[in-house]
Amino acid sequence: MANKTLFMLLLSHIILCFSIVFSNLDASLAEDGAPHFVHVCDPARFEMLGLDMDEFAYCDKSLPHHVRAKDLLDRMTLVEKADQMGHGTSVGIPRIGLPPYNWWSEALHGVSNTGPGTHFDSVVPGATSFPTVILTAAAFNQTLWKTIGKVVSTEARAMYNLGRAGLTFWSPNINVVRDPRWGRTLETPGEDPFVVGLYAVNYVRGLQDIEGQDNTSDPNSRPLKVSACCKHFAAYDVENYLGLDRLHFNAKVAEQDMIETFNLPFEMCVKDGDVSSVMCSYNRVNNIPTCADSYLLKKLVREDWNLHGYIVSDCDSIAEIVKSHKWLDDSWEDATAHVLKAGLYLYHLILMRMDLDCGDSYKYLPSAVSQGKVGEADMDKSLNHLYVVLMRLGFFDGIPALASLGKKDICSEENIELAAEAARQGIVLLKNDNETLPLDATEINNLALIGPHANATDAMIGNYAGIPCKIISPLEGFSAIGEEGVSGFAGVNYQMGCAEMKCQNDSMINSAVQAAKKADATLLFVGLDLSIEAEWVDKEDLLLPGYQTQLVTEVAEASKGPVILVIMSATAVDISLAKINPKIKSILWAGYPGEQGGRAIADVVFGNYNPGGRLPLTWYEASYVDNLPMTSMALRPVGDYPGRTYKFFNGSTVYPFGYGLSYTNFTYERKSEEMSIDIKLNRLQHCHNLTYLDENYQQDCPSVSIDDLPCEDEIEFDITVQNAGQRDGSDVLMVYSIPPKEINGTHIKQLVGFERVYLKAKESKKVNFGLNACQSLNIVDVSGYRLLASGLHKIVVGDTALQIPVQVNYNR
Ligand SMILES: *[C@@H]1O[C@H](CO)[C@@H](O)[C@H](O)[C@H]1NC(C)=O
Ligand SMILES: *[C@@H]1O[C@H](CO)[C@@H](O)[C@H](O)[C@H]1NC(C)=O
Ligand SMILES: *[C@@H]1O[C@H](CO)[C@@H](O)[C@H](O)[C@H]1NC(C)=O
Ligand SMILES: *[C@@H]1O[C@H](CO)[C@@H](O)[C@H](O)[C@H]1NC(C)=O
Ligand SMILES: *[C@@H]1O[C@H](CO)[C@@H](O)[C@H](O)[C@H]1NC(C)=O
Ligand SMILES: *[C@@H]1O[C@H](CO)[C@@H](O)[C@H](O)[C@H]1NC(C)=O
Ligand SMILES: *[C@@H]1O[C@H](CO)[C@@H](O)[C@H](O)[C@H]1NC(C)=O
Ligand SMILES: *[C@@H]1O[C@H](CO)[C@@H](O)[C@H](O)[C@H]1NC(C)=O
Ligand SMILES: *[C@@H]1O[C@H](CO)[C@@H](O)[C@H](O)[C@H]1NC(C)=O
């Protein structure tokens, strides 16, 4: 009895020690803000647990990661193994020195408190909240994308050191925006798969890479600052369309669209970004739930793209395979077994790897094993993937170079400044009649700030946000101009115009009209928020909600001074009326601009910053969606359905993809010379036929698969860009390729390169582009081949007449 009591006491002491060292929920630990976290393989920790660390080979740094991981998992019982495979069911195994770990943290545009792995409190009250990704994407600046990733991972790692965050962040969201109604557009870099892929690579490298250690020969031991996750694989972009939700949606996707559009960003993220995790999505693709699809997960992600990391389910998606998809009439044990060993029915010998369940469905694994539905050895492989990632993160050994990160690195002035800079770089100028913008603050006594977003705060940080360091609303941002002591500035008159974003009546419009009547200039802040576009919430139309359009029209009509319309939204809104309204001189799109949004918008309006952002989405006319169900996945026009995105939609738009003005003008120049690529084929390189629009058109060898070509041809050229106007500013050179016009069924054009450049007034600069012919000129045909076609291709810069013809010839 006495022995037992002693034992219990000892046990509770051990558990207490244990939770002191490892609980990342105990605020008392680091009130001074000093780093406190101790890594797993610390001899003192083992001693406290009554263990000798030397007996645990998994703590032996001289062994390779996968050997250490195997040693660790070999010490676990079947039930313990299953526990480690749920995001939050890993409660730790004191017997073998293993602490608990919660896998679910998020860092979409700053460290977020969505997910139980991360939290804010008095020690870390907030983290820098960058603009939502759709606005950051509009900057078309890869350096910015990577820099934000670096700053976010610095803050994340600092929070981990302080016991406030995990090390595994399930960001970014890199689904291509296929439809202008999609509720999660704000989380993504837009509609172009190449831009989305480049964003993913830069953000992931910013999050994961540790400078100087980013080039180890063994990618499975390359250290990670934090672990990123590209999600949601694949073909996911329906939340809830007329009652059909994402848990029940079966995306019917042609292989051509899969390769060309939906998979491309993921391929780039894994191959070029070397991301350490991929998340599968809620929907089905061609009948199979993606989390149970061994072709997608095992064949593509693991084998073809060679993922170094783990695959995780979207939250509770295993449960949804049973509850919502009712896939193959699964029982719980069956669903669990299928996911671990997906498609056993379909591809007998192919095992897939969904290594971690966001949820607790893997608690059924032990019974699935005992019923012979899945092998324990499969679980071991998954656990190995998981622990190798934690080893690379320094969870077991620490990473000295990152140990000193702490409170001073979170919400620093520099980081907050970068959030403002990102918003300024992203903001898009859509209209600017008579050079109304920038406003001259010295000439304005009376500024009216009108609209449901004029005092936007939380709306600016969107979803998957954390607690921001400090929000600056437009009202504060513009009031600050007055406080700067601009002579004559009498301050702002603020009127909401609508009670909320849905703007269900006109009761507040009159006082807005009165304010505009007296103002020297009127700023109108309208748009959308999470009540209209969000996770689970797709839009039904492309209009401004409720009475917002009436607010805009009536205020414009009554205004004494020029009217500047500022739109906060992720998806396109049809603002054709404002576009043609002569009283609305200027229009700005500000996405959801993050915690410094109000300041950034004021900087642009008053000319402290010359806008240079470009739309990462096509702004369709409202009628676009009337006859096109959101559930149609095809990118190309089908029957009466129009094509989707700038690559396949050939109708009129409110503003096209890539559109954006400046307060100055840029001109492009290039020595005109035609280029040609002549490829001599050997007897193993075969030609593929193409269908041509004109049946009389012929090529001896229409095309060759790029997998069969050496792909050494580079298309190199310089563009001289000049700032022809009176103000300093930045321009984005957007380079597209256009396939030979005779080919049927291909894209209209595709973006193949872009470069943001800053030029002083009158300055000019040479910008060099080196495009690989295979990568930049290829087309994907219906059978899924990537082909380099013979014929006359064109490279064009922006929407200018500057075109570079590139003739491709094959001969034997
Ligand atoms: C990384 O290593 C490869 C091969 O060792 C080398 O070619 C490359 O230049 C290195 N890159 C960097 C950034 O050091
Ligand atoms: C620009 O200003 C001129 C002179 O004030 C006016 O005639 C013209 O209509 C204006 N143009 C636009 C597009 O507002
Ligand atoms: C602006 O919004 C903030 C935060 O919601 C609120 O505290 C403040 O009172 C608002 N300002 C005005 C003038 O309504
Ligand atoms: C207008 O809408 C707001 C918010 O929905 C509501 O509080 C208010 O009572 C409505 N006013 C009228 C006159 O219907
Ligand atoms: C840009 O060029 C156009 C056409 O030459 C001219 O009308 C416009 O005033 C210029 N804008 C600026 C900001 O220089
Ligand atoms: C390609 O088209 C030519 C001409 O129509 C035809 O003779 C040839 O058989 C086709 N080749 C293949 C591989 O289908
Ligand atoms: C072009 O492709 C479309 C879609 O596959 C097809 O309907 C059409 O008949 C083709 N046109 C020609 C000229 O082959
Ligand atoms: C776009 O449509 C127009 C008119 O329907 C047509 O003339 C033009 O060839 C089309 N352009 C492309 C690139 O398909
Ligand atoms: C791109 O972003 C980086 C990082 O914020 C910045 O230093 C640079 O000036 C930007 N480039 C341009 C042309 O705006």
PDB file of C-alpha atoms in Angstrom, residues 29-244:
ATOM      1  CA  LEU A  29       6.695  29.874 -17.513  1.00  0.00           C
ATOM      2  CA  ALA A  30       7.939  32.814 -19.437  1.00  0.00           C
ATOM      3  CA  GLU A  31       6.456  35.966 -18.062  1.00  0.00           C
ATOM      4  CA  ASP A  32       9.788  37.657 -18.534  1.00  0.00           C
ATOM      5  CA  GLY A  33       9.556  36.799 -22.184  1.00  0.00           C
ATOM      6  CA  ALA A  34      12.822  34.904 -22.052  1.00  0.00           C
ATOM      7  CA  PRO A  35      13.156  31.759 -24.115  1.00  0.00           C
ATOM      8  CA  HIS A  36      12.490  28.747 -21.946  1.00  0.00           C
ATOM      9  CA  PHE A  37      11.709  25.786 -24.095  1.00  0.00           C
ATOM     10  CA  VAL A  38      13.891  22.756 -23.566  1.00  0.00           C
ATOM     11  CA  HIS A  39      14.249  20.276 -26.383  1.00  0.00           C
ATOM     12  CA  VAL A  40      13.399  16.620 -25.941  1.00  0.00           C
ATOM     13  CA  CYS A  41      16.879  15.139 -25.860  1.00  0.00           C
ATOM     14  CA  ASP A  42      18.116  16.963 -22.814  1.00  0.00           C
ATOM     15  CA  PRO A  43      19.795  14.667 -20.241  1.00  0.00           C
ATOM     16  CA  ALA A  44      18.415  16.737 -17.349  1.00  0.00           C
ATOM     17  CA  ARG A  45      14.892  16.231 -18.623  1.00  0.00           C
ATOM     18  CA  PHE A  46      15.350  12.487 -18.826  1.00  0.00           C
ATOM     19  CA  GLU A  47      16.800  12.476 -15.346  1.00  0.00           C
ATOM     20  CA  MET A  48      13.752  14.275 -14.051  1.00  0.00           C
ATOM     21  CA  LEU A  49      11.634  11.551 -15.662  1.00  0.00           C
ATOM     22  CA  GLY A  50      13.772   8.962 -13.920  1.00  0.00           C
ATOM     23  CA  LEU A  51      15.292   7.841 -17.219  1.00  0.00           C
ATOM     24  CA  ASP A  52      18.790   7.567 -18.591  1.00  0.00           C
ATOM     25  CA  MET A  53      18.960   9.319 -21.951  1.00  0.00           C
ATOM     26  CA  ASP A  54      21.870   7.164 -23.091  1.00  0.00           C
ATOM     27  CA  GLU A  55      19.524   4.207 -23.254  1.00  0.00           C
ATOM     28  CA  PHE A  56      17.397   5.899 -25.893  1.00  0.00           C
ATOM     29  CA  ALA A  57      19.025   5.674 -29.295  1.00  0.00           C
ATOM     30  CA  TYR A  58      16.527   8.147 -30.714  1.00  0.00           C
ATOM     31  CA  CYS A  59      18.434  10.829 -28.834  1.00  0.00           C
ATOM     32  CA  ASP A  60      21.746   9.842 -30.404  1.00  0.00           C
ATOM     33  CA  LYS A  61      22.609  12.713 -32.724  1.00  0.00           C
ATOM     34  CA  SER A  62      25.200  10.669 -34.559  1.00  0.00           C
ATOM     35  CA  LEU A  63      22.498   8.464 -36.081  1.00  0.00           C
ATOM     36  CA  PRO A  64      20.504   9.424 -39.189  1.00  0.00           C
ATOM     37  CA  HIS A  65      17.048  10.902 -38.557  1.00  0.00           C
ATOM     38  CA  HIS A  66      15.123   7.949 -39.940  1.00  0.00           C
ATOM     39  CA  VAL A  67      17.066   5.492 -37.759  1.00  0.00           C
ATOM     40  CA  ARG A  68      16.354   7.584 -34.670  1.00  0.00           C
ATOM     41  CA  ALA A  69      12.693   7.838 -35.659  1.00  0.00           C
ATOM     42  CA  LYS A  70      12.526   4.056 -36.018  1.00  0.00           C
ATOM     43  CA  ASP A  71      14.046   3.572 -32.591  1.00  0.00           C
ATOM     44  CA  LEU A  72      11.407   5.860 -31.135  1.00  0.00           C
ATOM     45  CA  LEU A  73       8.398   4.251 -32.789  1.00  0.00           C
ATOM     46  CA  ASP A  74       9.676   0.725 -32.080  1.00  0.00           C
ATOM     47  CA  ARG A  75       9.278   1.551 -28.393  1.00  0.00           C
ATOM     48  CA  MET A  76       5.555   2.272 -28.764  1.00  0.00           C
ATOM     49  CA  THR A  77       2.583  -0.039 -28.350  1.00  0.00           C
ATOM     50  CA  LEU A  78       0.032  -0.213 -31.156  1.00  0.00           C
ATOM     51  CA  VAL A  79      -2.345   2.085 -29.290  1.00  0.00           C
ATOM     52  CA  GLU A  80       0.438   4.569 -28.558  1.00  0.00           C
ATOM     53  CA  LYS A  81       1.332   4.620 -32.230  1.00  0.00           C
ATOM     54  CA  ALA A  82      -2.232   5.403 -33.215  1.00  0.00           C
ATOM     55  CA  ASP A  83      -2.287   8.237 -30.643  1.00  0.00           C
ATOM     56  CA  GLN A  84       0.725   9.862 -32.266  1.00  0.00           C
ATOM     57  CA  MET A  85      -1.066   9.956 -35.604  1.00  0.00           C
ATOM     58  CA  GLY A  86      -3.813  12.433 -34.657  1.00  0.00           C
ATOM     59  CA  HIS A  87      -2.982  16.131 -34.622  1.00  0.00           C
ATOM     60  CA  GLY A  88      -3.830  16.573 -30.946  1.00  0.00           C
ATOM     61  CA  THR A  89      -4.092  13.035 -29.658  1.00  0.00           C
ATOM     62  CA  SER A  90      -0.355  12.815 -29.134  1.00  0.00           C
ATOM     63  CA  VAL A  91      -0.450  13.222 -25.357  1.00  0.00           C
ATOM     64  CA  GLY A  92       3.096  12.097 -24.824  1.00  0.00           C
ATOM     65  CA  ILE A  93       4.593   8.855 -23.546  1.00  0.00           C
ATOM     66  CA  PRO A  94       6.579   9.622 -20.369  1.00  0.00           C
ATOM     67  CA  ARG A  95       7.756   6.001 -20.197  1.00  0.00           C
ATOM     68  CA  ILE A  96       9.994   6.606 -23.201  1.00  0.00           C
ATOM     69  CA  GLY A  97      10.655  10.294 -22.668  1.00  0.00           C
ATOM     70  CA  LEU A  98       8.316  11.515 -25.394  1.00  0.00           C
ATOM     71  CA  PRO A  99       6.429  14.766 -24.644  1.00  0.00           C
ATOM     72  CA  PRO A 100       3.025  15.702 -26.094  1.00  0.00           C
ATOM     73  CA  TYR A 101       2.916  17.649 -29.302  1.00  0.00           C
ATOM     74  CA  ASN A 102       0.048  19.382 -31.061  1.00  0.00           C
ATOM     75  CA  TRP A 103       0.597  19.444 -34.803  1.00  0.00           C
ATOM     76  CA  TRP A 104      -2.008  22.048 -35.705  1.00  0.00           C
ATOM     77  CA  SER A 105      -0.737  25.603 -36.026  1.00  0.00           C
ATOM     78  CA  GLU A 106      -1.429  28.057 -38.851  1.00  0.00           C
ATOM     79  CA  ALA A 107       0.478  30.995 -40.346  1.00  0.00           C
ATOM     80  CA  LEU A 108      -1.323  32.041 -43.508  1.00  0.00           C
ATOM     81  CA  HIS A 109      -0.411  35.731 -43.329  1.00  0.00           C
ATOM     82  CA  GLY A 110       1.125  35.988 -39.892  1.00  0.00           C
ATOM     83  CA  VAL A 111       1.071  33.637 -36.912  1.00  0.00           C
ATOM     84  CA  SER A 112      -2.562  32.697 -36.402  1.00  0.00           C
ATOM     85  CA  ASN A 113      -4.456  31.339 -33.413  1.00  0.00           C
ATOM     86  CA  THR A 114      -6.685  29.172 -35.585  1.00  0.00           C
ATOM     87  CA  GLY A 115      -5.685  25.701 -34.447  1.00  0.00           C
ATOM     88  CA  PRO A 116      -4.876  24.613 -30.887  1.00  0.00           C
ATOM     89  CA  GLY A 117      -1.081  24.550 -31.326  1.00  0.00           C
ATOM     90  CA  THR A 118      -0.764  28.320 -30.966  1.00  0.00           C
ATOM     91  CA  HIS A 119      -2.192  30.843 -28.552  1.00  0.00           C
ATOM     92  CA  PHE A 120      -1.752  34.445 -27.476  1.00  0.00           C
ATOM     93  CA  ASP A 121      -1.760  35.728 -23.911  1.00  0.00           C
ATOM     94  CA  SER A 122      -0.057  38.388 -21.809  1.00  0.00           C
ATOM     95  CA  VAL A 123       3.393  37.099 -22.749  1.00  0.00           C
ATOM     96  CA  VAL A 124       2.737  37.210 -26.474  1.00  0.00           C
ATOM     97  CA  PRO A 125      -0.309  39.434 -26.923  1.00  0.00           C
ATOM     98  CA  GLY A 126      -0.156  39.519 -30.712  1.00  0.00           C
ATOM     99  CA  ALA A 127       1.823  38.856 -33.876  1.00  0.00           C
ATOM    100  CA  THR A 128       2.254  40.852 -37.075  1.00  0.00           C
ATOM    101  CA  SER A 129      -0.813  40.434 -39.288  1.00  0.00           C
ATOM    102  CA  PHE A 130       0.151  40.868 -42.924  1.00  0.00           C
ATOM    103  CA  PRO A 131      -2.350  41.587 -45.681  1.00  0.00           C
ATOM    104  CA  THR A 132      -4.438  38.618 -46.756  1.00  0.00           C
ATOM    105  CA  VAL A 133      -2.634  36.609 -49.409  1.00  0.00           C
ATOM    106  CA  ILE A 134      -4.776  37.801 -52.329  1.00  0.00           C
ATOM    107  CA  LEU A 135      -3.455  41.360 -51.798  1.00  0.00           C
ATOM    108  CA  THR A 136       0.139  40.321 -51.188  1.00  0.00           C
ATOM    109  CA  ALA A 137      -0.048  38.340 -54.422  1.00  0.00           C
ATOM    110  CA  ALA A 138      -1.092  41.524 -56.250  1.00  0.00           C
ATOM    111  CA  ALA A 139       2.334  43.011 -55.506  1.00  0.00           C
ATOM    112  CA  PHE A 140       3.834  40.531 -58.007  1.00  0.00           C
ATOM    113  CA  ASN A 141       7.083  40.770 -56.059  1.00  0.00           C
ATOM    114  CA  GLN A 142       8.735  37.452 -55.240  1.00  0.00           C
ATOM    115  CA  THR A 143      11.191  39.090 -52.836  1.00  0.00           C
ATOM    116  CA  LEU A 144       8.277  40.450 -50.840  1.00  0.00           C
ATOM    117  CA  TRP A 145       6.587  37.041 -50.715  1.00  0.00           C
ATOM    118  CA  LYS A 146       9.733  35.373 -49.399  1.00  0.00           C
ATOM    119  CA  THR A 147      10.524  38.180 -46.967  1.00  0.00           C
ATOM    120  CA  ILE A 148       7.061  37.922 -45.416  1.00  0.00           C
ATOM    121  CA  GLY A 149       7.595  34.167 -45.048  1.00  0.00           C
ATOM    122  CA  LYS A 150      10.888  34.810 -43.253  1.00  0.00           C
ATOM    123  CA  VAL A 151       9.375  37.329 -40.865  1.00  0.00           C
ATOM    124  CA  VAL A 152       6.396  35.093 -40.108  1.00  0.00           C
ATOM    125  CA  SER A 153       8.685  32.136 -39.346  1.00  0.00           C
ATOM    126  CA  THR A 154      10.856  34.333 -37.118  1.00  0.00           C
ATOM    127  CA  GLU A 155       7.800  35.341 -35.109  1.00  0.00           C
ATOM    128  CA  ALA A 156       6.534  31.748 -35.127  1.00  0.00           C
ATOM    129  CA  ARG A 157       9.827  30.319 -33.916  1.00  0.00           C
ATOM    130  CA  ALA A 158      10.040  33.017 -31.262  1.00  0.00           C
ATOM    131  CA  MET A 159       6.561  32.040 -30.067  1.00  0.00           C
ATOM    132  CA  TYR A 160       7.628  28.396 -30.020  1.00  0.00           C
ATOM    133  CA  ASN A 161      10.631  29.317 -27.877  1.00  0.00           C
ATOM    134  CA  LEU A 162       8.205  31.044 -25.533  1.00  0.00           C
ATOM    135  CA  GLY A 163       5.921  28.000 -25.428  1.00  0.00           C
ATOM    136  CA  ARG A 164       3.118  29.726 -27.359  1.00  0.00           C
ATOM    137  CA  ALA A 165       3.239  27.936 -30.718  1.00  0.00           C
ATOM    138  CA  GLY A 166       4.023  24.668 -32.393  1.00  0.00           C
ATOM    139  CA  LEU A 167       6.540  24.095 -35.169  1.00  0.00           C
ATOM    140  CA  THR A 168       4.227  22.728 -37.852  1.00  0.00           C
ATOM    141  CA  PHE A 169       2.161  25.355 -39.665  1.00  0.00           C
ATOM    142  CA  TRP A 170      -0.539  24.318 -42.114  1.00  0.00           C
ATOM    143  CA  SER A 171      -0.034  27.175 -44.530  1.00  0.00           C
ATOM    144  CA  PRO A 172      -0.112  28.332 -47.341  1.00  0.00           C
ATOM    145  CA  ASN A 173      -3.411  27.690 -49.137  1.00  0.00           C
ATOM    146  CA  ILE A 174      -2.480  27.284 -52.796  1.00  0.00           C
ATOM    147  CA  ASN A 175      -5.697  26.233 -54.490  1.00  0.00           C
ATOM    148  CA  VAL A 176      -6.192  28.003 -57.808  1.00  0.00           C
ATOM    149  CA  VAL A 177      -9.173  30.375 -57.883  1.00  0.00           C
ATOM    150  CA  ARG A 178     -11.267  28.823 -60.625  1.00  0.00           C
ATOM    151  CA  ASP A 179     -14.554  30.597 -59.935  1.00  0.00           C
ATOM    152  CA  PRO A 180     -15.169  34.227 -58.892  1.00  0.00           C
ATOM    153  CA  ARG A 181     -17.639  33.152 -56.212  1.00  0.00           C
ATOM    154  CA  TRP A 182     -15.225  31.061 -54.160  1.00  0.00           C
ATOM    155  CA  GLY A 183     -15.345  32.022 -50.479  1.00  0.00           C
ATOM    156  CA  ARG A 184     -11.697  31.254 -49.694  1.00  0.00           C
ATOM    157  CA  THR A 185     -10.225  33.381 -52.461  1.00  0.00           C
ATOM    158  CA  LEU A 186      -8.825  35.774 -49.851  1.00  0.00           C
ATOM    159  CA  GLU A 187      -6.492  33.034 -48.597  1.00  0.00           C
ATOM    160  CA  THR A 188      -4.954  32.368 -52.000  1.00  0.00           C
ATOM    161  CA  PRO A 189      -2.642  34.005 -54.566  1.00  0.00           C
ATOM    162  CA  GLY A 190      -5.328  34.094 -57.277  1.00  0.00           C
ATOM    163  CA  GLU A 191      -6.270  32.438 -60.546  1.00  0.00           C
ATOM    164  CA  ASP A 192      -2.995  31.834 -62.355  1.00  0.00           C
ATOM    165  CA  PRO A 193      -1.438  28.458 -61.491  1.00  0.00           C
ATOM    166  CA  PHE A 194       2.095  29.686 -62.259  1.00  0.00           C
ATOM    167  CA  VAL A 195       1.737  32.737 -59.987  1.00  0.00           C
ATOM    168  CA  VAL A 196       0.176  30.569 -57.289  1.00  0.00           C
ATOM    169  CA  GLY A 197       3.080  28.123 -57.606  1.00  0.00           C
ATOM    170  CA  LEU A 198       5.724  30.851 -57.411  1.00  0.00           C
ATOM    171  CA  TYR A 199       3.998  32.364 -54.396  1.00  0.00           C
ATOM    172  CA  ALA A 200       4.005  28.930 -52.754  1.00  0.00           C
ATOM    173  CA  VAL A 201       7.706  28.356 -53.435  1.00  0.00           C
ATOM    174  CA  ASN A 202       8.709  31.770 -52.075  1.00  0.00           C
ATOM    175  CA  TYR A 203       6.484  31.725 -49.007  1.00  0.00           C
ATOM    176  CA  VAL A 204       7.423  28.139 -48.145  1.00  0.00           C
ATOM    177  CA  ARG A 205      11.140  28.888 -48.532  1.00  0.00           C
ATOM    178  CA  GLY A 206      10.682  31.966 -46.362  1.00  0.00           C
ATOM    179  CA  LEU A 207       8.972  29.891 -43.681  1.00  0.00           C
ATOM    180  CA  GLN A 208      11.191  26.808 -43.792  1.00  0.00           C
ATOM    181  CA  ASP A 209      14.705  27.680 -44.852  1.00  0.00           C
ATOM    182  CA  ILE A 210      17.422  28.499 -42.365  1.00  0.00           C
ATOM    183  CA  GLU A 211      20.003  30.707 -43.998  1.00  0.00           C
ATOM    184  CA  GLY A 212      23.227  28.881 -44.726  1.00  0.00           C
ATOM    185  CA  GLN A 213      21.575  25.506 -44.106  1.00  0.00           C
ATOM    186  CA  ASP A 214      19.225  25.533 -47.078  1.00  0.00           C
ATOM    187  CA  ASN A 215      21.437  23.420 -49.296  1.00  0.00           C
ATOM    188  CA  THR A 216      22.208  20.141 -47.548  1.00  0.00           C
ATOM    189  CA  SER A 217      22.788  17.158 -49.776  1.00  0.00           C
ATOM    190  CA  ASP A 218      20.216  15.076 -47.882  1.00  0.00           C
ATOM    191  CA  PRO A 219      16.817  16.762 -48.046  1.00  0.00           C
ATOM    192  CA  ASN A 220      15.534  14.484 -45.284  1.00  0.00           C
ATOM    193  CA  SER A 221      17.979  16.002 -42.831  1.00  0.00           C
ATOM    194  CA  ARG A 222      17.803  19.599 -44.063  1.00  0.00           C
ATOM    195  CA  PRO A 223      16.986  21.658 -40.937  1.00  0.00           C
ATOM    196  CA  LEU A 224      13.693  23.542 -40.896  1.00  0.00           C
ATOM    197  CA  LYS A 225      12.969  26.894 -39.241  1.00  0.00           C
ATOM    198  CA  VAL A 226       9.305  25.934 -39.127  1.00  0.00           C
ATOM    199  CA  SER A 227       7.463  23.381 -41.233  1.00  0.00           C
ATOM    200  CA  ALA A 228       5.052  24.658 -43.913  1.00  0.00           C
ATOM    201  CA  CYS A 229       2.186  22.766 -45.542  1.00  0.00           C
ATOM    202  CA  CYS A 230       0.788  23.241 -49.033  1.00  0.00           C
ATOM    203  CA  LYS A 231      -2.949  22.680 -48.999  1.00  0.00           C
ATOM    204  CA  HIS A 232      -5.611  21.558 -49.984  1.00  0.00           C
ATOM    205  CA  PHE A 233      -4.742  18.874 -52.485  1.00  0.00           C
ATOM    206  CA  ALA A 234      -6.516  18.716 -54.910  1.00  0.00           C
ATOM    207  CA  ALA A 235      -9.031  20.514 -57.115  1.00  0.00           C
ATOM    208  CA  TYR A 236     -10.631  22.040 -54.040  1.00  0.00           C
ATOM    209  CA  ASP A 237     -12.563  25.277 -54.410  1.00  0.00           C
ATOM    210  CA  VAL A 238     -16.214  24.888 -53.565  1.00  0.00           C
ATOM    211  CA  GLU A 239     -17.418  25.761 -50.057  1.00  0.00           C
ATOM    212  CA  ASN A 240     -21.175  25.731 -50.310  1.00  0.00           C
ATOM    213  CA  TYR A 241     -22.808  26.334 -53.654  1.00  0.00           C
ATOM    214  CA  LEU A 242     -26.609  26.393 -53.500  1.00  0.00           C
ATOM    215  CA  GLY A 243     -26.619  23.808 -50.746  1.00  0.00           C
ATOM    216  CA  LEU A 244     -23.935  21.541 -52.186  1.00  0.00           C
TER     217      LEU A 244
END
